[in-house]
Amino acid sequence: MNRRIFLYGTMGAIAALAGGSFLLRERSGYRAMAETFEVTRTEAEWRKILTGEQYAVLREEATERAFTSPLLEEHRKGIFHCAGCDLPAYSSEAKYDSGTGWPSFWEALPDAIGTKQDNSLFMTRTEVHCRRCGGHFGHIFDDGPPPTGKRHCLNGLALAFRPATA
Ligand SMILES: [Zn+2]
């Protein structure tokens, strides 16, 4: 295990407890220390581009409330892009109804995502983010359907759907 990532994860959990009121908001500034990305913007620039809710999810790893995303009912063919930098990230072909209240996919498009271990909230989870801008998408779990057995549990706020034109 990467000791630095473990250390920051622990600190994040402690900070979340100390903060009290925002348990679902895990920590900010973490990823900038761990990785760099092709698309980078200042906090002020991101705030200009994104809505407040999108900013909280993509840049601060907040989690949207279950069953609030309009994308749960999006059943057309098309591509789900990163709401931060517009990178095509997930295909409707891999979308399924997990019953969790968050848009769920069994795989991402090739070269679209990055992952890291997330030790916040006293759990070990796999965090998933945009490969290009680092925007937080959600988490990946091992209880998904075939063929991958993975469940990419995503925040709809982190995605922009573009229907197929053909
Ligand atoms: Zn992105």
JSON list of C-alpha atoms and ligand atoms in Angstrom, two decimals:
[
{"chain": "A", "resi": 1, "resn": "MET", "atom": "CA", "xyz": [0.00, 0.00, 0.00]},
{"chain": "A", "resi": 2, "resn": "ASN", "atom": "CA", "xyz": [1.18, 3.49, -0.78]},
{"chain": "A", "resi": 3, "resn": "ARG", "atom": "CA", "xyz": [1.95, 4.94, 2.63]},
{"chain": "A", "resi": 4, "resn": "ARG", "atom": "CA", "xyz": [1.28, 8.51, 1.59]},
{"chain": "A", "resi": 5, "resn": "ILE", "atom": "CA", "xyz": [-2.16, 7.69, 0.22]},
{"chain": "A", "resi": 6, "resn": "PHE", "atom": "CA", "xyz": [-2.96, 5.77, 3.38]},
{"chain": "A", "resi": 7, "resn": "LEU", "atom": "CA", "xyz": [-1.86, 8.67, 5.54]},
{"chain": "A", "resi": 8, "resn": "TYR", "atom": "CA", "xyz": [-3.93, 11.24, 3.67]},
{"chain": "A", "resi": 9, "resn": "GLY", "atom": "CA", "xyz": [-6.92, 8.90, 3.67]},
{"chain": "A", "resi": 10, "resn": "THR", "atom": "CA", "xyz": [-6.74, 8.63, 7.43]},
{"chain": "A", "resi": 11, "resn": "MET", "atom": "CA", "xyz": [-6.37, 12.37, 7.81]},
{"chain": "A", "resi": 12, "resn": "GLY", "atom": "CA", "xyz": [-9.36, 12.86, 5.55]},
{"chain": "A", "resi": 13, "resn": "ALA", "atom": "CA", "xyz": [-11.50, 10.61, 7.73]},
{"chain": "A", "resi": 14, "resn": "ILE", "atom": "CA", "xyz": [-10.42, 12.48, 10.85]},
{"chain": "A", "resi": 15, "resn": "ALA", "atom": "CA", "xyz": [-11.09, 15.83, 9.19]},
{"chain": "A", "resi": 16, "resn": "ALA", "atom": "CA", "xyz": [-14.53, 14.61, 8.13]},
{"chain": "A", "resi": 17, "resn": "LEU", "atom": "CA", "xyz": [-15.34, 13.67, 11.71]},
{"chain": "A", "resi": 18, "resn": "ALA", "atom": "CA", "xyz": [-14.01, 16.96, 13.03]},
{"chain": "A", "resi": 19, "resn": "GLY", "atom": "CA", "xyz": [-16.13, 18.78, 10.46]},
{"chain": "A", "resi": 20, "resn": "GLY", "atom": "CA", "xyz": [-19.19, 16.90, 11.65]},
{"chain": "A", "resi": 21, "resn": "SER", "atom": "CA", "xyz": [-21.80, 18.36, 9.40]},
{"chain": "A", "resi": 22, "resn": "PHE", "atom": "CA", "xyz": [-20.40, 17.19, 6.08]},
{"chain": "A", "resi": 23, "resn": "LEU", "atom": "CA", "xyz": [-19.66, 13.51, 6.48]},
{"chain": "A", "resi": 24, "resn": "LEU", "atom": "CA", "xyz": [-20.34, 12.78, 2.84]},
{"chain": "A", "resi": 25, "resn": "ARG", "atom": "CA", "xyz": [-17.90, 15.44, 1.73]},
{"chain": "A", "resi": 26, "resn": "GLU", "atom": "CA", "xyz": [-14.71, 13.55, 2.06]},
{"chain": "A", "resi": 27, "resn": "ARG", "atom": "CA", "xyz": [-11.78, 15.90, 1.58]},
{"chain": "A", "resi": 28, "resn": "SER", "atom": "CA", "xyz": [-10.39, 18.37, -0.89]},
{"chain": "A", "resi": 29, "resn": "GLY", "atom": "CA", "xyz": [-6.89, 18.98, -2.12]},
{"chain": "A", "resi": 30, "resn": "TYR", "atom": "CA", "xyz": [-6.07, 15.31, -1.72]},
{"chain": "A", "resi": 31, "resn": "ARG", "atom": "CA", "xyz": [-5.80, 14.37, -5.33]},
{"chain": "A", "resi": 32, "resn": "ALA", "atom": "CA", "xyz": [-3.76, 17.38, -6.35]},
{"chain": "A", "resi": 33, "resn": "MET", "atom": "CA", "xyz": [-1.02, 16.05, -4.09]},
{"chain": "A", "resi": 34, "resn": "ALA", "atom": "CA", "xyz": [-1.21, 12.49, -5.40]},
{"chain": "A", "resi": 35, "resn": "GLU", "atom": "CA", "xyz": [-1.57, 12.90, -9.17]},
{"chain": "A", "resi": 36, "resn": "THR", "atom": "CA", "xyz": [-1.47, 15.46, -11.94]},
{"chain": "A", "resi": 37, "resn": "PHE", "atom": "CA", "xyz": [-3.88, 15.64, -14.86]},
{"chain": "A", "resi": 38, "resn": "GLU", "atom": "CA", "xyz": [-3.92, 16.72, -18.49]},
{"chain": "A", "resi": 39, "resn": "VAL", "atom": "CA", "xyz": [-6.71, 19.23, -17.88]},
{"chain": "A", "resi": 40, "resn": "THR", "atom": "CA", "xyz": [-6.05, 21.42, -14.85]},
{"chain": "A", "resi": 41, "resn": "ARG", "atom": "CA", "xyz": [-7.90, 24.53, -13.71]},
{"chain": "A", "resi": 42, "resn": "THR", "atom": "CA", "xyz": [-7.79, 26.69, -10.64]},
{"chain": "A", "resi": 43, "resn": "GLU", "atom": "CA", "xyz": [-10.54, 26.40, -8.06]},
{"chain": "A", "resi": 44, "resn": "ALA", "atom": "CA", "xyz": [-11.96, 29.73, -9.30]},
{"chain": "A", "resi": 45, "resn": "GLU", "atom": "CA", "xyz": [-12.01, 28.53, -12.90]},
{"chain": "A", "resi": 46, "resn": "TRP", "atom": "CA", "xyz": [-13.80, 25.32, -11.97]},
{"chain": "A", "resi": 47, "resn": "ARG", "atom": "CA", "xyz": [-16.35, 27.28, -9.96]},
{"chain": "A", "resi": 48, "resn": "LYS", "atom": "CA", "xyz": [-17.10, 29.38, -13.03]},
{"chain": "A", "resi": 49, "resn": "ILE", "atom": "CA", "xyz": [-17.66, 26.36, -15.28]},
{"chain": "A", "resi": 50, "resn": "LEU", "atom": "CA", "xyz": [-19.54, 24.11, -12.87]},
{"chain": "A", "resi": 51, "resn": "THR", "atom": "CA", "xyz": [-22.72, 24.52, -10.85]},
{"chain": "A", "resi": 52, "resn": "GLY", "atom": "CA", "xyz": [-22.28, 24.48, -7.06]},
{"chain": "A", "resi": 53, "resn": "GLU", "atom": "CA", "xyz": [-23.48, 20.89, -6.87]},
{"chain": "A", "resi": 54, "resn": "GLN", "atom": "CA", "xyz": [-21.23, 19.75, -9.71]},
{"chain": "A", "resi": 55, "resn": "TYR", "atom": "CA", "xyz": [-18.28, 21.44, -8.05]},
{"chain": "A", "resi": 56, "resn": "ALA", "atom": "CA", "xyz": [-18.95, 19.68, -4.76]},
{"chain": "A", "resi": 57, "resn": "VAL", "atom": "CA", "xyz": [-19.05, 16.28, -6.46]},
{"chain": "A", "resi": 58, "resn": "LEU", "atom": "CA", "xyz": [-16.32, 16.62, -9.10]},
{"chain": "A", "resi": 59, "resn": "ARG", "atom": "CA", "xyz": [-13.80, 18.68, -7.15]},
{"chain": "A", "resi": 60, "resn": "GLU", "atom": "CA", "xyz": [-14.58, 17.87, -3.50]},
{"chain": "A", "resi": 61, "resn": "GLU", "atom": "CA", "xyz": [-15.79, 14.28, -3.82]},
{"chain": "A", "resi": 62, "resn": "ALA", "atom": "CA", "xyz": [-19.21, 14.95, -2.37]},
{"chain": "A", "resi": 63, "resn": "THR", "atom": "CA", "xyz": [-21.86, 12.30, -3.03]},
{"chain": "A", "resi": 64, "resn": "GLU", "atom": "CA", "xyz": [-25.22, 13.29, -4.46]},
{"chain": "A", "resi": 65, "resn": "ARG", "atom": "CA", "xyz": [-28.32, 12.04, -2.66]},
{"chain": "A", "resi": 66, "resn": "ALA", "atom": "CA", "xyz": [-29.57, 8.68, -3.92]},
{"chain": "A", "resi": 67, "resn": "PHE", "atom": "CA", "xyz": [-32.46, 8.68, -6.43]},
{"chain": "A", "resi": 68, "resn": "THR", "atom": "CA", "xyz": [-31.96, 12.36, -7.34]},
{"chain": "A", "resi": 69, "resn": "SER", "atom": "CA", "xyz": [-30.24, 12.01, -10.71]},
{"chain": "A", "resi": 70, "resn": "PRO", "atom": "CA", "xyz": [-32.32, 12.42, -13.88]},
{"chain": "A", "resi": 71, "resn": "LEU", "atom": "CA", "xyz": [-29.80, 10.09, -15.53]},
{"chain": "A", "resi": 72, "resn": "LEU", "atom": "CA", "xyz": [-31.33, 7.14, -13.66]},
{"chain": "A", "resi": 73, "resn": "GLU", "atom": "CA", "xyz": [-34.18, 7.35, -16.15]},
{"chain": "A", "resi": 74, "resn": "GLU", "atom": "CA", "xyz": [-31.94, 7.94, -19.17]},
{"chain": "A", "resi": 75, "resn": "HIS", "atom": "CA", "xyz": [-32.36, 4.87, -21.34]},
{"chain": "A", "resi": 76, "resn": "ARG", "atom": "CA", "xyz": [-31.40, 6.21, -24.75]},
{"chain": "A", "resi": 77, "resn": "LYS", "atom": "CA", "xyz": [-28.29, 5.10, -26.63]},
{"chain": "A", "resi": 78, "resn": "GLY", "atom": "CA", "xyz": [-25.43, 7.50, -26.23]},
{"chain": "A", "resi": 79, "resn": "ILE", "atom": "CA", "xyz": [-22.34, 8.47, -24.32]},
{"chain": "A", "resi": 80, "resn": "PHE", "atom": "CA", "xyz": [-21.96, 9.86, -20.82]},
{"chain": "A", "resi": 81, "resn": "HIS", "atom": "CA", "xyz": [-19.23, 12.50, -20.80]},
{"chain": "A", "resi": 82, "resn": "CYS", "atom": "CA", "xyz": [-17.28, 13.96, -17.90]},
{"chain": "A", "resi": 83, "resn": "ALA", "atom": "CA", "xyz": [-19.19, 17.06, -16.78]},
{"chain": "A", "resi": 84, "resn": "GLY", "atom": "CA", "xyz": [-15.87, 18.76, -16.01]},
{"chain": "A", "resi": 85, "resn": "CYS", "atom": "CA", "xyz": [-13.86, 18.37, -19.22]},
{"chain": "A", "resi": 86, "resn": "ASP", "atom": "CA", "xyz": [-16.27, 16.60, -21.62]},
{"chain": "A", "resi": 87, "resn": "LEU", "atom": "CA", "xyz": [-14.17, 13.45, -22.01]},
{"chain": "A", "resi": 88, "resn": "PRO", "atom": "CA", "xyz": [-16.39, 10.55, -23.23]},
{"chain": "A", "resi": 89, "resn": "ALA", "atom": "CA", "xyz": [-16.39, 8.28, -20.17]},
{"chain": "A", "resi": 90, "resn": "TYR", "atom": "CA", "xyz": [-19.20, 5.69, -20.21]},
{"chain": "A", "resi": 91, "resn": "SER", "atom": "CA", "xyz": [-21.41, 4.14, -22.89]},
{"chain": "A", "resi": 92, "resn": "SER", "atom": "CA", "xyz": [-25.14, 3.50, -22.52]},
{"chain": "A", "resi": 93, "resn": "GLU", "atom": "CA", "xyz": [-24.27, -0.08, -23.56]},
{"chain": "A", "resi": 94, "resn": "ALA", "atom": "CA", "xyz": [-22.68, -0.68, -20.15]},
{"chain": "A", "resi": 95, "resn": "LYS", "atom": "CA", "xyz": [-25.40, 1.07, -18.11]},
{"chain": "A", "resi": 96, "resn": "TYR", "atom": "CA", "xyz": [-27.75, -0.96, -15.94]},
{"chain": "A", "resi": 97, "resn": "ASP", "atom": "CA", "xyz": [-30.21, -0.45, -13.13]},
{"chain": "A", "resi": 98, "resn": "SER", "atom": "CA", "xyz": [-28.44, -1.42, -9.90]},
{"chain": "A", "resi": 99, "resn": "GLY", "atom": "CA", "xyz": [-31.34, -0.33, -7.70]},
{"chain": "A", "resi": 100, "resn": "THR", "atom": "CA", "xyz": [-28.97, 1.77, -5.57]},
{"chain": "A", "resi": 101, "resn": "GLY", "atom": "CA", "xyz": [-30.26, 5.16, -6.70]},
{"chain": "A", "resi": 102, "resn": "TRP", "atom": "CA", "xyz": [-27.07, 6.11, -8.50]},
{"chain": "A", "resi": 103, "resn": "PRO", "atom": "CA", "xyz": [-26.35, 5.71, -12.23]},
{"chain": "A", "resi": 104, "resn": "SER", "atom": "CA", "xyz": [-24.47, 2.42, -12.56]},
{"chain": "A", "resi": 105, "resn": "PHE", "atom": "CA", "xyz": [-22.26, 0.92, -15.24]},
{"chain": "A", "resi": 106, "resn": "TRP", "atom": "CA", "xyz": [-20.35, -2.35, -15.50]},
{"chain": "A", "resi": 107, "resn": "GLU", "atom": "CA", "xyz": [-17.43, -0.78, -17.34]},
{"chain": "A", "resi": 108, "resn": "ALA", "atom": "CA", "xyz": [-15.97, 2.54, -18.47]},
{"chain": "A", "resi": 109, "resn": "LEU", "atom": "CA", "xyz": [-14.86, 3.44, -21.98]},
{"chain": "A", "resi": 110, "resn": "PRO", "atom": "CA", "xyz": [-11.20, 2.58, -22.73]},
{"chain": "A", "resi": 111, "resn": "ASP", "atom": "CA", "xyz": [-8.69, 5.03, -21.25]},
{"chain": "A", "resi": 112, "resn": "ALA", "atom": "CA", "xyz": [-11.44, 7.17, -19.68]},
{"chain": "A", "resi": 113, "resn": "ILE", "atom": "CA", "xyz": [-10.96, 6.71, -15.96]},
{"chain": "A", "resi": 114, "resn": "GLY", "atom": "CA", "xyz": [-8.41, 6.60, -13.18]},
{"chain": "A", "resi": 115, "resn": "THR", "atom": "CA", "xyz": [-8.85, 4.97, -9.78]},
{"chain": "A", "resi": 116, "resn": "LYS", "atom": "CA", "xyz": [-7.37, 5.26, -6.34]},
{"chain": "A", "resi": 117, "resn": "GLN", "atom": "CA", "xyz": [-7.85, 3.65, -2.98]},
{"chain": "A", "resi": 118, "resn": "ASP", "atom": "CA", "xyz": [-10.21, 5.64, -0.78]},
{"chain": "A", "resi": 119, "resn": "ASN", "atom": "CA", "xyz": [-9.93, 5.01, 2.96]},
{"chain": "A", "resi": 120, "resn": "SER", "atom": "CA", "xyz": [-12.40, 7.67, 4.04]},
{"chain": "A", "resi": 121, "resn": "LEU", "atom": "CA", "xyz": [-15.47, 7.02, 6.20]},
{"chain": "A", "resi": 122, "resn": "PHE", "atom": "CA", "xyz": [-13.65, 4.03, 7.78]},
{"chain": "A", "resi": 123, "resn": "MET", "atom": "CA", "xyz": [-14.04, 1.91, 4.65]},
{"chain": "A", "resi": 124, "resn": "THR", "atom": "CA", "xyz": [-11.67, 0.88, 1.92]},
{"chain": "A", "resi": 125, "resn": "ARG", "atom": "CA", "xyz": [-13.23, 1.67, -1.42]},
{"chain": "A", "resi": 126, "resn": "THR", "atom": "CA", "xyz": [-12.03, 2.16, -4.98]},
{"chain": "A", "resi": 127, "resn": "GLU", "atom": "CA", "xyz": [-12.59, 5.75, -6.01]},
{"chain": "A", "resi": 128, "resn": "VAL", "atom": "CA", "xyz": [-13.10, 6.44, -9.73]},
{"chain": "A", "resi": 129, "resn": "HIS", "atom": "CA", "xyz": [-12.36, 9.73, -11.47]},
{"chain": "A", "resi": 130, "resn": "CYS", "atom": "CA", "xyz": [-11.95, 11.24, -14.92]},
{"chain": "A", "resi": 131, "resn": "ARG", "atom": "CA", "xyz": [-8.59, 10.29, -16.42]},
{"chain": "A", "resi": 132, "resn": "ARG", "atom": "CA", "xyz": [-8.24, 13.72, -18.04]},
{"chain": "A", "resi": 133, "resn": "CYS", "atom": "CA", "xyz": [-9.27, 16.27, -15.41]},
{"chain": "A", "resi": 134, "resn": "GLY", "atom": "CA", "xyz": [-9.33, 14.22, -12.22]},
{"chain": "A", "resi": 135, "resn": "GLY", "atom": "CA", "xyz": [-13.01, 15.02, -11.60]},
{"chain": "A", "resi": 136, "resn": "HIS", "atom": "CA", "xyz": [-14.53, 12.61, -9.07]},
{"chain": "A", "resi": 137, "resn": "PHE", "atom": "CA", "xyz": [-17.15, 10.30, -10.58]},
{"chain": "A", "resi": 138, "resn": "GLY", "atom": "CA", "xyz": [-17.93, 7.84, -7.78]},
{"chain": "A", "resi": 139, "resn": "HIS", "atom": "CA", "xyz": [-16.73, 4.42, -6.61]},
{"chain": "A", "resi": 140, "resn": "ILE", "atom": "CA", "xyz": [-16.27, 0.93, -8.07]},
{"chain": "A", "resi": 141, "resn": "PHE", "atom": "CA", "xyz": [-17.59, -2.13, -6.25]},
{"chain": "A", "resi": 142, "resn": "ASP", "atom": "CA", "xyz": [-17.30, -5.87, -6.92]},
{"chain": "A", "resi": 143, "resn": "ASP", "atom": "CA", "xyz": [-21.03, -6.65, -6.94]},
{"chain": "A", "resi": 144, "resn": "GLY", "atom": "CA", "xyz": [-21.80, -5.75, -10.55]},
{"chain": "A", "resi": 145, "resn": "PRO", "atom": "CA", "xyz": [-23.32, -7.90, -13.30]},
{"chain": "A", "resi": 146, "resn": "PRO", "atom": "CA", "xyz": [-21.49, -9.92, -15.99]},
{"chain": "A", "resi": 147, "resn": "PRO", "atom": "CA", "xyz": [-19.32, -9.65, -17.97]},
{"chain": "A", "resi": 148, "resn": "THR", "atom": "CA", "xyz": [-17.10, -7.66, -15.58]},
{"chain": "A", "resi": 149, "resn": "GLY", "atom": "CA", "xyz": [-18.74, -8.20, -12.19]},
{"chain": "A", "resi": 150, "resn": "LYS", "atom": "CA", "xyz": [-17.99, -4.54, -11.46]},
{"chain": "A", "resi": 151, "resn": "ARG", "atom": "CA", "xyz": [-20.40, -1.83, -10.39]},
{"chain": "A", "resi": 152, "resn": "HIS", "atom": "CA", "xyz": [-19.26, 1.68, -11.24]},
{"chain": "A", "resi": 153, "resn": "CYS", "atom": "CA", "xyz": [-21.53, 3.62, -8.89]},
{"chain": "A", "resi": 154, "resn": "LEU", "atom": "CA", "xyz": [-21.50, 7.16, -10.22]},
{"chain": "A", "resi": 155, "resn": "ASN", "atom": "CA", "xyz": [-22.86, 10.58, -9.38]},
{"chain": "A", "resi": 156, "resn": "GLY", "atom": "CA", "xyz": [-25.14, 11.75, -12.17]},
{"chain": "A", "resi": 157, "resn": "LEU", "atom": "CA", "xyz": [-23.95, 15.30, -11.42]},
{"chain": "A", "resi": 158, "resn": "ALA", "atom": "CA", "xyz": [-20.50, 14.32, -12.65]},
{"chain": "A", "resi": 159, "resn": "LEU", "atom": "CA", "xyz": [-21.80, 13.25, -16.06]},
{"chain": "A", "resi": 160, "resn": "ALA", "atom": "CA", "xyz": [-23.26, 14.92, -19.15]},
{"chain": "A", "resi": 161, "resn": "PHE", "atom": "CA", "xyz": [-25.29, 12.64, -21.44]},
{"chain": "A", "resi": 162, "resn": "ARG", "atom": "CA", "xyz": [-25.08, 13.01, -25.22]},
{"chain": "A", "resi": 163, "resn": "PRO", "atom": "CA", "xyz": [-27.61, 10.88, -27.13]},
{"chain": "A", "resi": 164, "resn": "ALA", "atom": "CA", "xyz": [-26.37, 9.03, -30.20]},
{"chain": "A", "resi": 165, "resn": "THR", "atom": "CA", "xyz": [-27.31, 10.94, -33.34]},
{"chain": "A", "resi": 166, "resn": "ALA", "atom": "CA", "xyz": [-27.59, 8.03, -35.76]},
{"chain": "B", "resi": 1, "resn": "ZN", "atom": "ZN", "xyz": [-12.92, 15.21, -16.95]}
]
